[in-house]
PDB file of C-alpha atoms in Angstrom:
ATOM      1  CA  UNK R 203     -77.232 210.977  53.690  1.00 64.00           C
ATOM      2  CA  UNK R 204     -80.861 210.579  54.954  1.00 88.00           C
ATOM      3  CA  UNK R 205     -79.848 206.932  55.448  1.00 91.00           C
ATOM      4  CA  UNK R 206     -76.934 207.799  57.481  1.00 93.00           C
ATOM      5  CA  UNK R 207     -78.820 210.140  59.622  1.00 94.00           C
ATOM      6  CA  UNK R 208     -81.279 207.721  60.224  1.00 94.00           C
ATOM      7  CA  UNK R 209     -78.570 205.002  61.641  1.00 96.00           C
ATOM      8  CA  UNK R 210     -77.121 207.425  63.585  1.00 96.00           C
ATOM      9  CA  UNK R 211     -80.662 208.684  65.744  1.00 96.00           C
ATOM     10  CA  UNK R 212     -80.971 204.878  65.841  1.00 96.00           C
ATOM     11  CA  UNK R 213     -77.807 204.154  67.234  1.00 97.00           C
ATOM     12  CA  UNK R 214     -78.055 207.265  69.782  1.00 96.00           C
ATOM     13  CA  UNK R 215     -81.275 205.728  70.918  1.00 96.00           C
ATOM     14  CA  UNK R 216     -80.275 202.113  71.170  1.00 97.00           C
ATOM     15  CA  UNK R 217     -76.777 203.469  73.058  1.00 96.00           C
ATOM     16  CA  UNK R 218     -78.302 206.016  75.385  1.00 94.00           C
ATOM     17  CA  UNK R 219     -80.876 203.438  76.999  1.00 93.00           C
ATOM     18  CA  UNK R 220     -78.753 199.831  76.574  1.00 94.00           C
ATOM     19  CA  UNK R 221     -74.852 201.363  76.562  1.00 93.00           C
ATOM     20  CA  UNK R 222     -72.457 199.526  73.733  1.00 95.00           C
ATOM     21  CA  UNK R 223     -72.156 196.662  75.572  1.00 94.00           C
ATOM     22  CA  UNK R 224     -75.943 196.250  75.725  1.00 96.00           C
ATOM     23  CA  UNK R 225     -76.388 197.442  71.932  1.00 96.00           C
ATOM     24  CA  UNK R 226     -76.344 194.805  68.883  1.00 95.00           C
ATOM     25  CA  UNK R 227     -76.262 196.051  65.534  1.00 96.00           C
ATOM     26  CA  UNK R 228     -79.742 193.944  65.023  1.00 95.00           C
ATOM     27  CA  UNK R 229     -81.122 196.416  67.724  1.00 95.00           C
ATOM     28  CA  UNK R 230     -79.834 199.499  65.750  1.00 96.00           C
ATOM     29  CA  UNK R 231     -81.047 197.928  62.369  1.00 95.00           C
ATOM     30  CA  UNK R 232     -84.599 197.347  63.560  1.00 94.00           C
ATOM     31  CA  UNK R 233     -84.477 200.970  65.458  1.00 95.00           C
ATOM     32  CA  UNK R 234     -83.668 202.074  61.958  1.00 94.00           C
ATOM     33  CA  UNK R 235     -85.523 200.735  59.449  1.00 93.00           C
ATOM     34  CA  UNK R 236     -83.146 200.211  56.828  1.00 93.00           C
ATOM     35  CA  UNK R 237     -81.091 197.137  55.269  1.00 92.00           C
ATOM     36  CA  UNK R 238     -78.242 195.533  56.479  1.00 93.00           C
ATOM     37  CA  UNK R 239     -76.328 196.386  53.574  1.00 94.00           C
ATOM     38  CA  UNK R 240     -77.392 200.219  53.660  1.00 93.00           C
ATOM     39  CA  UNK R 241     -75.887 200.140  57.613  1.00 93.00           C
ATOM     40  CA  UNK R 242     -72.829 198.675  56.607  1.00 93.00           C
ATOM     41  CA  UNK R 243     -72.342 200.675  53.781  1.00 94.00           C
ATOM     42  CA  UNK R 244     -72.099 203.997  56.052  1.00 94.00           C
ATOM     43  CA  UNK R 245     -70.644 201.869  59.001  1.00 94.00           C
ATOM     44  CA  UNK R 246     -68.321 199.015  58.937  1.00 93.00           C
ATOM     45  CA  UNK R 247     -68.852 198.223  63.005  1.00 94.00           C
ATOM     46  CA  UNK R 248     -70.559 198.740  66.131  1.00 95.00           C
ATOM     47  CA  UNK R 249     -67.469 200.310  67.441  1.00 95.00           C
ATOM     48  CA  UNK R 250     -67.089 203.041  64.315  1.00 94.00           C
ATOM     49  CA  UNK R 251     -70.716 203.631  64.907  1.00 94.00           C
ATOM     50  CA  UNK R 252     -70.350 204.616  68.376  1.00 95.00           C
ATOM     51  CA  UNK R 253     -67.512 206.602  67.878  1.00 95.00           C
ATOM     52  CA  UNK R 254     -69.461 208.689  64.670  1.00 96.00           C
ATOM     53  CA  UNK R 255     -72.612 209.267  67.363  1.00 96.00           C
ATOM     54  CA  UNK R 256     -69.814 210.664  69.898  1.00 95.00           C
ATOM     55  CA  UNK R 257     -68.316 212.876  66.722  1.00 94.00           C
ATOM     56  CA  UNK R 258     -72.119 214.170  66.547  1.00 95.00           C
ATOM     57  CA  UNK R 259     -72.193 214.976  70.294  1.00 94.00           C
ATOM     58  CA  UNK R 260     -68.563 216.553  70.264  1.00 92.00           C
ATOM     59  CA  UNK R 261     -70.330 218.593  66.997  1.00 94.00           C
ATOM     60  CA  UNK R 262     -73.295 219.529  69.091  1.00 93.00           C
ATOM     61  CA  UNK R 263     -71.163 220.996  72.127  1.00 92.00           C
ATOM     62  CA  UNK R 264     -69.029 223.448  69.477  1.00 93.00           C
ATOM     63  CA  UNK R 265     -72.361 224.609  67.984  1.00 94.00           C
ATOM     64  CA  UNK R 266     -73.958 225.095  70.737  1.00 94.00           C
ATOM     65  CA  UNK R 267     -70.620 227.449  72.151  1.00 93.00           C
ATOM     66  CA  UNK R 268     -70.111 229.126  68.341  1.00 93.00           C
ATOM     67  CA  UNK R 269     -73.957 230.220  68.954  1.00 95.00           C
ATOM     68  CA  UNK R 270     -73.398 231.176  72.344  1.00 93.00           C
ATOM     69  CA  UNK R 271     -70.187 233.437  71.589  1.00 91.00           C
ATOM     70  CA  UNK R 272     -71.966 234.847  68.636  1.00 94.00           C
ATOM     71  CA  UNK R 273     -74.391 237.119  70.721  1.00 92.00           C
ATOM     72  CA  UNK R 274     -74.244 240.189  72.259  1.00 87.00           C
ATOM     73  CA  UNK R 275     -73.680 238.954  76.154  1.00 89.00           C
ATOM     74  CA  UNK R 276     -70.809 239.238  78.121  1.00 90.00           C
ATOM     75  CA  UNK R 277     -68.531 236.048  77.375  1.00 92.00           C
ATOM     76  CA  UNK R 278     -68.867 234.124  81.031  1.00 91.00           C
ATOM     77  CA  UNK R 279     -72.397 233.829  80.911  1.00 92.00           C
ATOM     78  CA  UNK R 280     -71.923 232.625  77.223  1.00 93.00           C
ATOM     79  CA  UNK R 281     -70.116 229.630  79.212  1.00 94.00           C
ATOM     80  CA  UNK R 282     -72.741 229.129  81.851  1.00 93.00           C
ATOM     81  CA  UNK R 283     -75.116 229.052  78.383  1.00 93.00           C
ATOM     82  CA  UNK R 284     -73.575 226.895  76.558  1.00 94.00           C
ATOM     83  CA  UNK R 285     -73.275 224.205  79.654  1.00 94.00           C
ATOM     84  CA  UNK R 286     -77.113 224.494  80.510  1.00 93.00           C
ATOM     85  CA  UNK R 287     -78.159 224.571  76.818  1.00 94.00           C
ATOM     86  CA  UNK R 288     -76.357 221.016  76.525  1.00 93.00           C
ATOM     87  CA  UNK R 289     -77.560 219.792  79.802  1.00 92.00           C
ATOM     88  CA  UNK R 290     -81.553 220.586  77.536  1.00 92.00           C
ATOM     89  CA  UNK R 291     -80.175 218.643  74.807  1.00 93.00           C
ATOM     90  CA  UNK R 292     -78.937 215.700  76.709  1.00 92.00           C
ATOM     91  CA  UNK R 293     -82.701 215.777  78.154  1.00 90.00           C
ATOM     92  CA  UNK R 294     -84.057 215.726  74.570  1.00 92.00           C
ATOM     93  CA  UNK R 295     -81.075 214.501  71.851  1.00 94.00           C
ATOM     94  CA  UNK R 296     -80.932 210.644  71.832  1.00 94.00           C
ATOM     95  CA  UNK R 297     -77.707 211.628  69.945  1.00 95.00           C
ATOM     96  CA  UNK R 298     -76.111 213.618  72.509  1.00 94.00           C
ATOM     97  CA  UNK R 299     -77.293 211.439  75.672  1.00 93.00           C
ATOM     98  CA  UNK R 300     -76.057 208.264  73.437  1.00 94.00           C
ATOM     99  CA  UNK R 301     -72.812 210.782  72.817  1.00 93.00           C
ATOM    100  CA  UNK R 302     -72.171 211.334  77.087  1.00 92.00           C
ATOM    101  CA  UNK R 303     -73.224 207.846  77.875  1.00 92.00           C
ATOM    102  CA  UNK R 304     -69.976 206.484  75.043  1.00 93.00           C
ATOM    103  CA  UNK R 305     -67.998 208.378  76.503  1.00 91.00           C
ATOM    104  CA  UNK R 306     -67.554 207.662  79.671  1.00 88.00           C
ATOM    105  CA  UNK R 307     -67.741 203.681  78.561  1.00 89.00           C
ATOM    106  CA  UNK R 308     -63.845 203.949  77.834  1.00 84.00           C
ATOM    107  CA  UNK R 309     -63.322 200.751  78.575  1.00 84.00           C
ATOM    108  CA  UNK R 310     -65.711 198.579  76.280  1.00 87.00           C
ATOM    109  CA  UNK R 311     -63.794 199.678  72.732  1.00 88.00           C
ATOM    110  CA  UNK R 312     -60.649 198.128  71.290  1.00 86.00           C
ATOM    111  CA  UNK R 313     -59.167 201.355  70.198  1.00 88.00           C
ATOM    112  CA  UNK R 314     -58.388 204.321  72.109  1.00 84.00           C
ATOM    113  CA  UNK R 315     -61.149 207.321  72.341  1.00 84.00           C
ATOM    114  CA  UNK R 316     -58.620 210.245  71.214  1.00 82.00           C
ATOM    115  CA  UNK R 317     -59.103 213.174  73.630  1.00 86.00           C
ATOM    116  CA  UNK R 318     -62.519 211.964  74.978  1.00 86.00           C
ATOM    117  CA  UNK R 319     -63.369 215.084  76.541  1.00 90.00           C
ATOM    118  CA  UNK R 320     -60.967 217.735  74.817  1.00 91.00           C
ATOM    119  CA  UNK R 321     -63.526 219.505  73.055  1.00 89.00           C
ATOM    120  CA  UNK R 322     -65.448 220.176  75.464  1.00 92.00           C
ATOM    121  CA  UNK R 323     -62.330 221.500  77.612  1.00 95.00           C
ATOM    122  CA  UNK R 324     -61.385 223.489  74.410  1.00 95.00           C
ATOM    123  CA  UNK R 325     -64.416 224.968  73.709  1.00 94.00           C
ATOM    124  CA  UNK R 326     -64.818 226.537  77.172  1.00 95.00           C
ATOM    125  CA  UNK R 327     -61.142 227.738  77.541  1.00 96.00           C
ATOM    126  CA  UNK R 328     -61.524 229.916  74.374  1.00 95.00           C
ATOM    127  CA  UNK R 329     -64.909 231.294  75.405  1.00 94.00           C
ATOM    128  CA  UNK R 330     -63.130 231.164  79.565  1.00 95.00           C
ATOM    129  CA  UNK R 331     -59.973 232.998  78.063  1.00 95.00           C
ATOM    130  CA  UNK R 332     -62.499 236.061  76.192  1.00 93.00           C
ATOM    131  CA  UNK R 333     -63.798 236.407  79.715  1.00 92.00           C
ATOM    132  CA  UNK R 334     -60.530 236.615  81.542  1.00 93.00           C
ATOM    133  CA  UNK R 335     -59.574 238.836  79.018  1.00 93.00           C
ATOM    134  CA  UNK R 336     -62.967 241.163  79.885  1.00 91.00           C
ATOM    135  CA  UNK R 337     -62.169 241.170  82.756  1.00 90.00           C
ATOM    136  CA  UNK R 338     -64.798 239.042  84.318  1.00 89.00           C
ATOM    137  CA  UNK R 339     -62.421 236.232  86.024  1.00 87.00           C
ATOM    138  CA  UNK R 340     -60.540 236.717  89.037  1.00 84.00           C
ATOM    139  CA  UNK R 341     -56.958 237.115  88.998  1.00 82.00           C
ATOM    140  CA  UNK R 342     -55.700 233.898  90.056  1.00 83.00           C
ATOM    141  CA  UNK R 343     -58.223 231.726  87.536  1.00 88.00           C
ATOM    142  CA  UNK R 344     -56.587 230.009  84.788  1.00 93.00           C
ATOM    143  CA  UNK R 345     -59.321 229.508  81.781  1.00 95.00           C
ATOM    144  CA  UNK R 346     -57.609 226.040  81.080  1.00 96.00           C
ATOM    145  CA  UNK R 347     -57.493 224.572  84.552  1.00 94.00           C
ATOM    146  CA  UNK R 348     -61.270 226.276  85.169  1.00 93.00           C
ATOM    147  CA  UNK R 349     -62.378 224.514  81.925  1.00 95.00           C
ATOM    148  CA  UNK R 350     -61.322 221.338  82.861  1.00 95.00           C
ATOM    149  CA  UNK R 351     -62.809 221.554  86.533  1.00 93.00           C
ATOM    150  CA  UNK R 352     -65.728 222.448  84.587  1.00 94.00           C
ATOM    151  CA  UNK R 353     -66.218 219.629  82.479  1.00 93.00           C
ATOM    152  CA  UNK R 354     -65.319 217.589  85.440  1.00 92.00           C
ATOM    153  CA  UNK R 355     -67.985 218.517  87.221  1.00 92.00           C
ATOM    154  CA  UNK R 356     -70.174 218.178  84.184  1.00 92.00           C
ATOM    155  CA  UNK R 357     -69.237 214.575  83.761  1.00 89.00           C
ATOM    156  CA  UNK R 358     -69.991 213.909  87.431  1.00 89.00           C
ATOM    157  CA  UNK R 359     -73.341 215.809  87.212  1.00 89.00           C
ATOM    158  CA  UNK R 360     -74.079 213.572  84.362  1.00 88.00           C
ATOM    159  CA  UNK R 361     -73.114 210.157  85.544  1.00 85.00           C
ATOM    160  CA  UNK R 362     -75.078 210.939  88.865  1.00 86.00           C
ATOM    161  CA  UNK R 363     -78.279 212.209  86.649  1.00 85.00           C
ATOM    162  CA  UNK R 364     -78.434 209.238  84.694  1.00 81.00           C
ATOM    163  CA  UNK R 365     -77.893 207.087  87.644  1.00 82.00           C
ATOM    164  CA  UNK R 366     -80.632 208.408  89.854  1.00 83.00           C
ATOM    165  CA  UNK R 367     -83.583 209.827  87.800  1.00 75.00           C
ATOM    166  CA  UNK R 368     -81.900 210.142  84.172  1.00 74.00           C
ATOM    167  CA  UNK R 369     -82.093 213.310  82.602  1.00 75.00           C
ATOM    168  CA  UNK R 370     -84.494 214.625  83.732  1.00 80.00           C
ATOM    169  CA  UNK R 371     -83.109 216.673  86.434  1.00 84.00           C
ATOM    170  CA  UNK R 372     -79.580 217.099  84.724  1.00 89.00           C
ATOM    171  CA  UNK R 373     -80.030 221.116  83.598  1.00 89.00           C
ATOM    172  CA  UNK R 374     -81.071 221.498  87.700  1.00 89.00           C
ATOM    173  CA  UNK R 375     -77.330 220.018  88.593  1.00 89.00           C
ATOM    174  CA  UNK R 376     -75.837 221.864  86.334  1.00 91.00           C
ATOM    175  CA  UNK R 377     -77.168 225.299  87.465  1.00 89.00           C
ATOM    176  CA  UNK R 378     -76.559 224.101  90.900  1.00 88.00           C
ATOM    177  CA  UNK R 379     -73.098 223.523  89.818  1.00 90.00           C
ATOM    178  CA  UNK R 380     -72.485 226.998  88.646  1.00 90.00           C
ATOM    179  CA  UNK R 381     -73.622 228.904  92.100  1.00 86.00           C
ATOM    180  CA  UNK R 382     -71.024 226.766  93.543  1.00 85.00           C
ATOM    181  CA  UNK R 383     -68.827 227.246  91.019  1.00 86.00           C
ATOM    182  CA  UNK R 384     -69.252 231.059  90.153  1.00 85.00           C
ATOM    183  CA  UNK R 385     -68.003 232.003  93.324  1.00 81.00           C
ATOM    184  CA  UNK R 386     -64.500 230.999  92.778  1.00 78.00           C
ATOM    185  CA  UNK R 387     -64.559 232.196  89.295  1.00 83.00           C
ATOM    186  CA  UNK R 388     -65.572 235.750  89.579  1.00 79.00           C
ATOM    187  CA  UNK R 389     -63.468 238.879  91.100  1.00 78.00           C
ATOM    188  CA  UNK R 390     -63.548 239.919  94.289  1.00 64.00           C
ATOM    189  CA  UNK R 391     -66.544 242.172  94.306  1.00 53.00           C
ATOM    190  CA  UNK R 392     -68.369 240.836  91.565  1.00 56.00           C
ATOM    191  CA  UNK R 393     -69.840 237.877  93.320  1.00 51.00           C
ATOM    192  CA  UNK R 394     -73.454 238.807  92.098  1.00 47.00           C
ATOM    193  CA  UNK R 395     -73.908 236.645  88.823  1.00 50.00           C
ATOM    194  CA  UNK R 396     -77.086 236.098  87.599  1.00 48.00           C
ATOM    195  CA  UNK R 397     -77.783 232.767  85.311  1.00 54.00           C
ATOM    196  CA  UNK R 398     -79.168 232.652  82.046  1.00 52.00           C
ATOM    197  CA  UNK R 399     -82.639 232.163  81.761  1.00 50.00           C
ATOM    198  CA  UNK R 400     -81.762 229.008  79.838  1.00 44.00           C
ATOM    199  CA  UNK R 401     -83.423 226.415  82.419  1.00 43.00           C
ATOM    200  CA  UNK R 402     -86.785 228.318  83.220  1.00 42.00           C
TER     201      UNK R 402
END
């Protein structure tokens, strides 16, 4: 398993910075230290690799919402958590910046992604729904339909990050995202929301 593992960061790294395209599995065996055979044993392509680093990412997002949900704090701002927690790890994860960056290369694979971005839409629209159901959504908000404008605008924060100054400034989109986003989410009178202190 600790070989595995060890492919894996290696193939998050040599993704996130070259893209599959731009990745060889030479590059992810000399990021990784280990023997042709030992990659091959865990992974029979480039292609199966990328898809097991986007698994990891997908993994990362439901953690990261099961740990979220978990505490004591009203369910919405368990959402606005969860998003700006993962905008941190795609900052410091090769894994989960390699995971984003696959993604969104649909194109480059000769098999279909299945549901590309469905966890992430599912994930919110349970924890979207609890808040409806609290009462802390405006009447006309669907949780579905919100989740997947959310992860929309997620993708577009990202893709814009990475394309201007990377990372770095990814969890200050996203919280800009939510003051836009808040205000068409919460009931009338309840416009005063205040963000986790997740990005300070």
């Amino acid at each position: 398993m600790r070989t595995r593992e060890a492919v894996l960061r290696a193939a998050g790294e040599a993704f996130a910075q070259n893209g599959f395209l731009g990745t060889s599995m030479s590059d992810i065996l000399q990021r990784a230290g280990v023997t042709k055979g030992a990659l091959y044993f865990h992974f029979s392509s480039k292609e199966e690799l990328a898809f097991a680093v986007v698994a990891a990412q997908k993994a990362a997002v439901t953690r990261l919402a099961e740990e979220e949900a978990a505490k004591e704090v009203p369910p919405l701002q368990a959402v606005v958590a969860t998003t700006t927690r993962w905008a941190r790890a795609v900052q410091s994860d090769p894994v989960v910046r390699a995971g984003v960056r696959l993604v969104a290369e649909q194109g480059a694979y000769q098999r279909p992604m299945s549901r590309p971005y469905g966890q992430w839409e599912d994930v919110l629209t349970q924890l979207l729904q609890r808040a409806q159901d609290s009462g802390q959504l405006g009447e006309g908000a669907n949780p579905r339909e919100a989740a997947e404008l959310i992860v929309a605008a997620l993708t577009g924060a990202t893709i814009v990050a990475q394309a201007t100054h990377g990372p770095c400034d990814l969890p200050q989109r996203v919280e800009a995202m939510w003051q836009l986003l808040l205000t068409g989410l919460l009931p009338d009178g309840h416009k005063v929301f205040v963000l986790p202190r997740t990005l300070s």
